[in-house]
């Protein structure tokens, strides 16, 4: 099985599930909907040292974290 295709299918299904939960239950999709302020640099710095980051195959850069936060906002 093709890992890239599996990742694409997983991402699509996850997105569909998020949309369904948003439509049916009002679950927020964006960080702004949760009241998160745009203090991305502080959040990104903290995320780099989160315990879960230890299990990533590649190190999370500040730029990577900022990109994810901005997309999620």
PDB file of N, CA and C in Angstrom:
ATOM      1  N   UNK A   1       0.839  -1.181   0.000  1.00  0.00           N
ATOM      2  CA  UNK A   1       0.000   0.000   0.000  1.00  0.00           C
ATOM      3  C   UNK A   1       0.884   1.245   0.000  1.00  0.00           C
ATOM      4  N   UNK A   2       0.415   2.259  -0.649  1.00  0.00           N
ATOM      5  CA  UNK A   2       1.170   3.502  -0.850  1.00  0.00           C
ATOM      6  C   UNK A   2       1.013   4.409   0.371  1.00  0.00           C
ATOM      7  N   UNK A   3       2.111   4.681   1.113  1.00  0.00           N
ATOM      8  CA  UNK A   3       2.003   5.518   2.319  1.00  0.00           C
ATOM      9  C   UNK A   3       1.505   6.926   2.025  1.00  0.00           C
ATOM     10  N   UNK A   4       1.908   7.496   0.882  1.00  0.00           N
ATOM     11  CA  UNK A   4       1.444   8.838   0.546  1.00  0.00           C
ATOM     12  C   UNK A   4      -0.066   8.851   0.342  1.00  0.00           C
ATOM     13  N   UNK A   5      -0.572   7.827  -0.334  1.00  0.00           N
ATOM     14  CA  UNK A   5      -2.008   7.736  -0.560  1.00  0.00           C
ATOM     15  C   UNK A   5      -2.743   7.533   0.773  1.00  0.00           C
ATOM     16  N   UNK A   6      -2.192   6.705   1.646  1.00  0.00           N
ATOM     17  CA  UNK A   6      -2.806   6.497   2.967  1.00  0.00           C
ATOM     18  C   UNK A   6      -2.895   7.808   3.721  1.00  0.00           C
ATOM     19  N   UNK A   7      -1.829   8.601   3.663  1.00  0.00           N
ATOM     20  CA  UNK A   7      -1.825   9.892   4.346  1.00  0.00           C
ATOM     21  C   UNK A   7      -2.884  10.819   3.768  1.00  0.00           C
ATOM     22  N   UNK A   8      -3.007  10.804   2.451  1.00  0.00           N
ATOM     23  CA  UNK A   8      -4.006  11.656   1.791  1.00  0.00           C
ATOM     24  C   UNK A   8      -5.415  11.236   2.171  1.00  0.00           C
ATOM     25  N   UNK A   9      -5.673   9.951   2.147  1.00  0.00           N
ATOM     26  CA  UNK A   9      -6.998   9.431   2.522  1.00  0.00           C
ATOM     27  C   UNK A   9      -7.289   9.756   3.984  1.00  0.00           C
ATOM     28  N   UNK A  10      -6.315   9.553   4.866  1.00  0.00           N
ATOM     29  CA  UNK A  10      -6.496   9.862   6.280  1.00  0.00           C
ATOM     30  C   UNK A  10      -6.818  11.340   6.480  1.00  0.00           C
ATOM     31  N   UNK A  11      -6.055  12.218   5.835  1.00  0.00           N
ATOM     32  CA  UNK A  11      -6.271  13.660   5.982  1.00  0.00           C
ATOM     33  C   UNK A  11      -7.669  14.048   5.488  1.00  0.00           C
ATOM     34  N   UNK A  12      -8.084  13.482   4.371  1.00  0.00           N
ATOM     35  CA  UNK A  12      -9.409  13.783   3.833  1.00  0.00           C
ATOM     36  C   UNK A  12     -10.502  13.319   4.786  1.00  0.00           C
ATOM     37  N   UNK A  13     -10.373  12.124   5.319  1.00  0.00           N
ATOM     38  CA  UNK A  13     -11.386  11.607   6.245  1.00  0.00           C
ATOM     39  C   UNK A  13     -11.422  12.403   7.543  1.00  0.00           C
ATOM     40  N   UNK A  14     -10.269  12.801   8.026  1.00  0.00           N
ATOM     41  CA  UNK A  14     -10.210  13.617   9.231  1.00  0.00           C
ATOM     42  C   UNK A  14     -10.900  14.959   8.995  1.00  0.00           C
ATOM     43  N   UNK A  15     -10.634  15.563   7.854  1.00  0.00           N
ATOM     44  CA  UNK A  15     -11.279  16.831   7.506  1.00  0.00           C
ATOM     45  C   UNK A  15     -12.800  16.655   7.426  1.00  0.00           C
ATOM     46  N   UNK A  16     -13.255  15.588   6.790  1.00  0.00           N
ATOM     47  CA  UNK A  16     -14.690  15.315   6.680  1.00  0.00           C
ATOM     48  C   UNK A  16     -15.318  15.124   8.058  1.00  0.00           C
ATOM     49  N   UNK A  17     -14.626  14.423   8.941  1.00  0.00           N
ATOM     50  CA  UNK A  17     -15.138  14.205  10.295  1.00  0.00           C
ATOM     51  C   UNK A  17     -15.235  15.531  11.048  1.00  0.00           C
ATOM     52  N   UNK A  18     -14.209  16.363  10.932  1.00  0.00           N
ATOM     53  CA  UNK A  18     -14.248  17.672  11.583  1.00  0.00           C
ATOM     54  C   UNK A  18     -15.415  18.508  11.077  1.00  0.00           C
ATOM     55  N   UNK A  19     -15.627  18.511   9.764  1.00  0.00           N
ATOM     56  CA  UNK A  19     -16.740  19.267   9.180  1.00  0.00           C
ATOM     57  C   UNK A  19     -18.079  18.746   9.690  1.00  0.00           C
ATOM     58  N   UNK A  20     -18.216  17.429   9.789  1.00  0.00           N
ATOM     59  CA  UNK A  20     -19.468  16.834  10.275  1.00  0.00           C
ATOM     60  C   UNK A  20     -19.724  17.216  11.724  1.00  0.00           C
ATOM     61  N   UNK A  21     -18.696  17.106  12.574  1.00  0.00           N
ATOM     62  CA  UNK A  21     -18.862  17.472  13.981  1.00  0.00           C
ATOM     63  C   UNK A  21     -19.171  18.956  14.122  1.00  0.00           C
ATOM     64  N   UNK A  22     -18.582  19.780  13.262  1.00  0.00           N
ATOM     65  CA  UNK A  22     -18.868  21.212  13.291  1.00  0.00           C
ATOM     66  C   UNK A  22     -20.336  21.462  12.927  1.00  0.00           C
ATOM     67  N   UNK A  23     -20.804  20.826  11.856  1.00  0.00           N
ATOM     68  CA  UNK A  23     -22.174  21.024  11.387  1.00  0.00           C
ATOM     69  C   UNK A  23     -23.200  20.470  12.381  1.00  0.00           C
ATOM     70  N   UNK A  24     -22.933  19.291  12.932  1.00  0.00           N
ATOM     71  CA  UNK A  24     -23.913  18.641  13.798  1.00  0.00           C
ATOM     72  C   UNK A  24     -23.891  19.138  15.236  1.00  0.00           C
ATOM     73  N   UNK A  25     -22.704  19.443  15.744  1.00  0.00           N
ATOM     74  CA  UNK A  25     -22.587  19.756  17.167  1.00  0.00           C
ATOM     75  C   UNK A  25     -21.997  21.129  17.457  1.00  0.00           C
ATOM     76  N   UNK A  26     -21.629  21.861  16.410  1.00  0.00           N
ATOM     77  CA  UNK A  26     -21.050  23.180  16.618  1.00  0.00           C
ATOM     78  C   UNK A  26     -19.621  23.159  17.120  1.00  0.00           C
ATOM     79  N   UNK A  27     -18.921  22.040  16.941  1.00  0.00           N
ATOM     80  CA  UNK A  27     -17.530  21.926  17.379  1.00  0.00           C
ATOM     81  C   UNK A  27     -16.683  22.917  16.573  1.00  0.00           C
ATOM     82  N   UNK A  28     -15.933  23.788  17.248  1.00  0.00           N
ATOM     83  CA  UNK A  28     -15.119  24.771  16.529  1.00  0.00           C
ATOM     84  C   UNK A  28     -14.074  24.104  15.634  1.00  0.00           C
ATOM     85  N   UNK A  29     -13.793  24.755  14.520  1.00  0.00           N
ATOM     86  CA  UNK A  29     -12.801  24.246  13.584  1.00  0.00           C
ATOM     87  C   UNK A  29     -11.517  25.060  13.655  1.00  0.00           C
ATOM     88  N   UNK A  30     -11.631  26.349  13.824  1.00  0.00           N
ATOM     89  CA  UNK A  30     -10.475  27.247  13.822  1.00  0.00           C
ATOM     90  C   UNK A  30     -10.124  27.679  15.241  1.00  0.00           C
ATOM     91  N   UNK A  31      -8.863  27.990  15.464  1.00  0.00           N
ATOM     92  CA  UNK A  31      -8.421  28.462  16.779  1.00  0.00           C
ATOM     93  C   UNK A  31      -9.151  29.732  17.186  1.00  0.00           C
ATOM     94  N   UNK A  32      -9.423  30.619  16.237  1.00  0.00           N
ATOM     95  CA  UNK A  32     -10.107  31.871  16.571  1.00  0.00           C
ATOM     96  C   UNK A  32     -11.499  31.595  17.146  1.00  0.00           C
ATOM     97  N   UNK A  33     -12.134  30.485  16.718  1.00  0.00           N
ATOM     98  CA  UNK A  33     -13.463  30.130  17.220  1.00  0.00           C
ATOM     99  C   UNK A  33     -13.415  29.713  18.688  1.00  0.00           C
ATOM    100  N   UNK A  34     -12.224  29.353  19.151  1.00  0.00           N
ATOM    101  CA  UNK A  34     -12.028  28.970  20.553  1.00  0.00           C
ATOM    102  C   UNK A  34     -11.585  30.140  21.418  1.00  0.00           C
ATOM    103  N   UNK A  35     -11.416  31.301  20.801  1.00  0.00           N
ATOM    104  CA  UNK A  35     -10.978  32.474  21.536  1.00  0.00           C
ATOM    105  C   UNK A  35      -9.475  32.579  21.682  1.00  0.00           C
ATOM    106  N   UNK A  36      -8.734  31.785  20.917  1.00  0.00           N
ATOM    107  CA  UNK A  36      -7.268  31.857  20.957  1.00  0.00           C
ATOM    108  C   UNK A  36      -6.841  33.175  20.330  1.00  0.00           C
ATOM    109  N   UNK A  37      -5.972  33.885  21.008  1.00  0.00           N
ATOM    110  CA  UNK A  37      -5.466  35.140  20.464  1.00  0.00           C
ATOM    111  C   UNK A  37      -4.273  34.851  19.568  1.00  0.00           C
ATOM    112  N   UNK A  38      -3.879  35.841  18.812  1.00  0.00           N
ATOM    113  CA  UNK A  38      -2.794  35.666  17.848  1.00  0.00           C
ATOM    114  C   UNK A  38      -1.420  35.825  18.495  1.00  0.00           C
ATOM    115  N   UNK A  39      -1.199  35.150  19.581  1.00  0.00           N
ATOM    116  CA  UNK A  39       0.113  35.144  20.238  1.00  0.00           C
ATOM    117  C   UNK A  39       0.892  33.937  19.731  1.00  0.00           C
ATOM    118  N   UNK A  40       0.989  33.846  18.412  1.00  0.00           N
ATOM    119  CA  UNK A  40       1.538  32.655  17.791  1.00  0.00           C
ATOM    120  C   UNK A  40       2.984  32.393  18.153  1.00  0.00           C
ATOM    121  N   UNK A  41       3.784  33.419  18.266  1.00  0.00           N
ATOM    122  CA  UNK A  41       5.198  33.186  18.548  1.00  0.00           C
ATOM    123  C   UNK A  41       5.371  32.519  19.915  1.00  0.00           C
ATOM    124  N   UNK A  42       4.634  32.989  20.912  1.00  0.00           N
ATOM    125  CA  UNK A  42       4.727  32.390  22.249  1.00  0.00           C
ATOM    126  C   UNK A  42       4.229  30.944  22.237  1.00  0.00           C
ATOM    127  N   UNK A  43       3.104  30.720  21.539  1.00  0.00           N
ATOM    128  CA  UNK A  43       2.546  29.368  21.442  1.00  0.00           C
ATOM    129  C   UNK A  43       3.508  28.454  20.681  1.00  0.00           C
ATOM    130  N   UNK A  44       4.062  28.953  19.587  1.00  0.00           N
ATOM    131  CA  UNK A  44       4.984  28.152  18.765  1.00  0.00           C
ATOM    132  C   UNK A  44       6.239  27.779  19.550  1.00  0.00           C
ATOM    133  N   UNK A  45       6.770  28.713  20.317  1.00  0.00           N
ATOM    134  CA  UNK A  45       7.959  28.410  21.126  1.00  0.00           C
ATOM    135  C   UNK A  45       7.650  27.310  22.131  1.00  0.00           C
ATOM    136  N   UNK A  46       6.494  27.393  22.781  1.00  0.00           N
ATOM    137  CA  UNK A  46       6.118  26.383  23.771  1.00  0.00           C
ATOM    138  C   UNK A  46       5.880  25.025  23.109  1.00  0.00           C
ATOM    139  N   UNK A  47       5.278  25.030  21.934  1.00  0.00           N
ATOM    140  CA  UNK A  47       4.970  23.783  21.229  1.00  0.00           C
ATOM    141  C   UNK A  47       6.235  23.001  20.883  1.00  0.00           C
ATOM    142  N   UNK A  48       7.310  23.705  20.633  1.00  0.00           N
ATOM    143  CA  UNK A  48       8.571  23.038  20.290  1.00  0.00           C
ATOM    144  C   UNK A  48       9.090  22.197  21.436  1.00  0.00           C
ATOM    145  N   UNK A  49       8.693  22.525  22.665  1.00  0.00           N
ATOM    146  CA  UNK A  49       9.195  21.809  23.838  1.00  0.00           C
ATOM    147  C   UNK A  49       8.129  20.977  24.514  1.00  0.00           C
ATOM    148  N   UNK A  50       7.007  20.813  23.843  1.00  0.00           N
ATOM    149  CA  UNK A  50       5.939  19.967  24.349  1.00  0.00           C
ATOM    150  C   UNK A  50       6.439  18.520  24.380  1.00  0.00           C
ATOM    151  N   UNK A  51       5.981  17.747  25.331  1.00  0.00           N
ATOM    152  CA  UNK A  51       6.422  16.361  25.456  1.00  0.00           C
ATOM    153  C   UNK A  51       6.167  15.533  24.213  1.00  0.00           C
ATOM    154  N   UNK A  52       5.087  15.810  23.495  1.00  0.00           N
ATOM    155  CA  UNK A  52       4.772  15.049  22.285  1.00  0.00           C
ATOM    156  C   UNK A  52       5.789  15.313  21.183  1.00  0.00           C
ATOM    157  N   UNK A  53       6.436  16.467  21.215  1.00  0.00           N
ATOM    158  CA  UNK A  53       7.423  16.803  20.185  1.00  0.00           C
ATOM    159  C   UNK A  53       8.601  15.832  20.201  1.00  0.00           C
ATOM    160  N   UNK A  54       8.836  15.206  21.335  1.00  0.00           N
ATOM    161  CA  UNK A  54       9.937  14.245  21.432  1.00  0.00           C
ATOM    162  C   UNK A  54       9.749  13.049  20.509  1.00  0.00           C
ATOM    163  N   UNK A  55       8.503  12.768  20.132  1.00  0.00           N
ATOM    164  CA  UNK A  55       8.207  11.593  19.318  1.00  0.00           C
ATOM    165  C   UNK A  55       8.167  11.889  17.826  1.00  0.00           C
ATOM    166  N   UNK A  56       8.337  13.150  17.433  1.00  0.00           N
ATOM    167  CA  UNK A  56       8.376  13.502  16.014  1.00  0.00           C
ATOM    168  C   UNK A  56       9.697  13.038  15.415  1.00  0.00           C
ATOM    169  N   UNK A  57       9.633  12.589  14.179  1.00  0.00           N
ATOM    170  CA  UNK A  57      10.847  12.145  13.502  1.00  0.00           C
ATOM    171  C   UNK A  57      11.777  13.308  13.193  1.00  0.00           C
ATOM    172  N   UNK A  58      11.202  14.472  12.950  1.00  0.00           N
ATOM    173  CA  UNK A  58      12.002  15.655  12.664  1.00  0.00           C
ATOM    174  C   UNK A  58      11.722  16.717  13.719  1.00  0.00           C
ATOM    175  N   UNK A  59      12.718  17.536  13.955  1.00  0.00           N
ATOM    176  CA  UNK A  59      12.556  18.602  14.941  1.00  0.00           C
ATOM    177  C   UNK A  59      11.583  19.654  14.413  1.00  0.00           C
ATOM    178  N   UNK A  60      10.742  20.155  15.292  1.00  0.00           N
ATOM    179  CA  UNK A  60       9.805  21.213  14.927  1.00  0.00           C
ATOM    180  C   UNK A  60      10.537  22.541  15.005  1.00  0.00           C
ATOM    181  N   UNK A  61      10.580  23.242  13.891  1.00  0.00           N
ATOM    182  CA  UNK A  61      11.206  24.557  13.906  1.00  0.00           C
ATOM    183  C   UNK A  61      10.160  25.594  14.294  1.00  0.00           C
ATOM    184  N   UNK A  62      10.628  26.742  14.711  1.00  0.00           N
ATOM    185  CA  UNK A  62       9.719  27.830  15.042  1.00  0.00           C
ATOM    186  C   UNK A  62       8.887  28.197  13.816  1.00  0.00           C
ATOM    187  N   UNK A  63       9.514  28.210  12.654  1.00  0.00           N
ATOM    188  CA  UNK A  63       8.806  28.532  11.421  1.00  0.00           C
ATOM    189  C   UNK A  63       7.715  27.509  11.107  1.00  0.00           C
ATOM    190  N   UNK A  64       8.022  26.215  11.311  1.00  0.00           N
ATOM    191  CA  UNK A  64       7.020  25.164  11.095  1.00  0.00           C
ATOM    192  C   UNK A  64       5.821  25.369  12.010  1.00  0.00           C
ATOM    193  N   UNK A  65       6.093  25.604  13.277  1.00  0.00           N
ATOM    194  CA  UNK A  65       5.016  25.793  14.245  1.00  0.00           C
ATOM    195  C   UNK A  65       4.179  27.022  13.900  1.00  0.00           C
ATOM    196  N   UNK A  66       4.831  28.096  13.478  1.00  0.00           N
ATOM    197  CA  UNK A  66       4.111  29.314  13.101  1.00  0.00           C
ATOM    198  C   UNK A  66       3.212  29.058  11.890  1.00  0.00           C
ATOM    199  N   UNK A  67       3.694  28.311  10.926  1.00  0.00           N
ATOM    200  CA  UNK A  67       2.913  27.995   9.730  1.00  0.00           C
ATOM    201  C   UNK A  67       1.655  27.218  10.100  1.00  0.00           C
ATOM    202  N   UNK A  68       1.787  26.232  10.975  1.00  0.00           N
ATOM    203  CA  UNK A  68       0.635  25.436  11.400  1.00  0.00           C
ATOM    204  C   UNK A  68      -0.366  26.302  12.157  1.00  0.00           C
ATOM    205  N   UNK A  69       0.121  27.122  13.082  1.00  0.00           N
ATOM    206  CA  UNK A  69      -0.769  27.986  13.863  1.00  0.00           C
ATOM    207  C   UNK A  69      -1.507  28.979  12.968  1.00  0.00           C
ATOM    208  N   UNK A  70      -0.799  29.581  12.043  1.00  0.00           N
ATOM    209  CA  UNK A  70      -1.444  30.548  11.150  1.00  0.00           C
ATOM    210  C   UNK A  70      -2.519  29.874  10.287  1.00  0.00           C
ATOM    211  N   UNK A  71      -2.253  28.661   9.833  1.00  0.00           N
ATOM    212  CA  UNK A  71      -3.236  27.932   9.030  1.00  0.00           C
ATOM    213  C   UNK A  71      -4.459  27.543   9.870  1.00  0.00           C
ATOM    214  N   UNK A  72      -4.225  27.265  11.147  1.00  0.00           N
ATOM    215  CA  UNK A  72      -5.307  26.848  12.035  1.00  0.00           C
ATOM    216  C   UNK A  72      -6.119  28.013  12.564  1.00  0.00           C
ATOM    217  N   UNK A  73      -5.614  29.230  12.404  1.00  0.00           N
ATOM    218  CA  UNK A  73      -6.304  30.397  12.923  1.00  0.00           C
ATOM    219  C   UNK A  73      -7.429  30.811  11.989  1.00  0.00           C
TER     220      UNK A  73
END
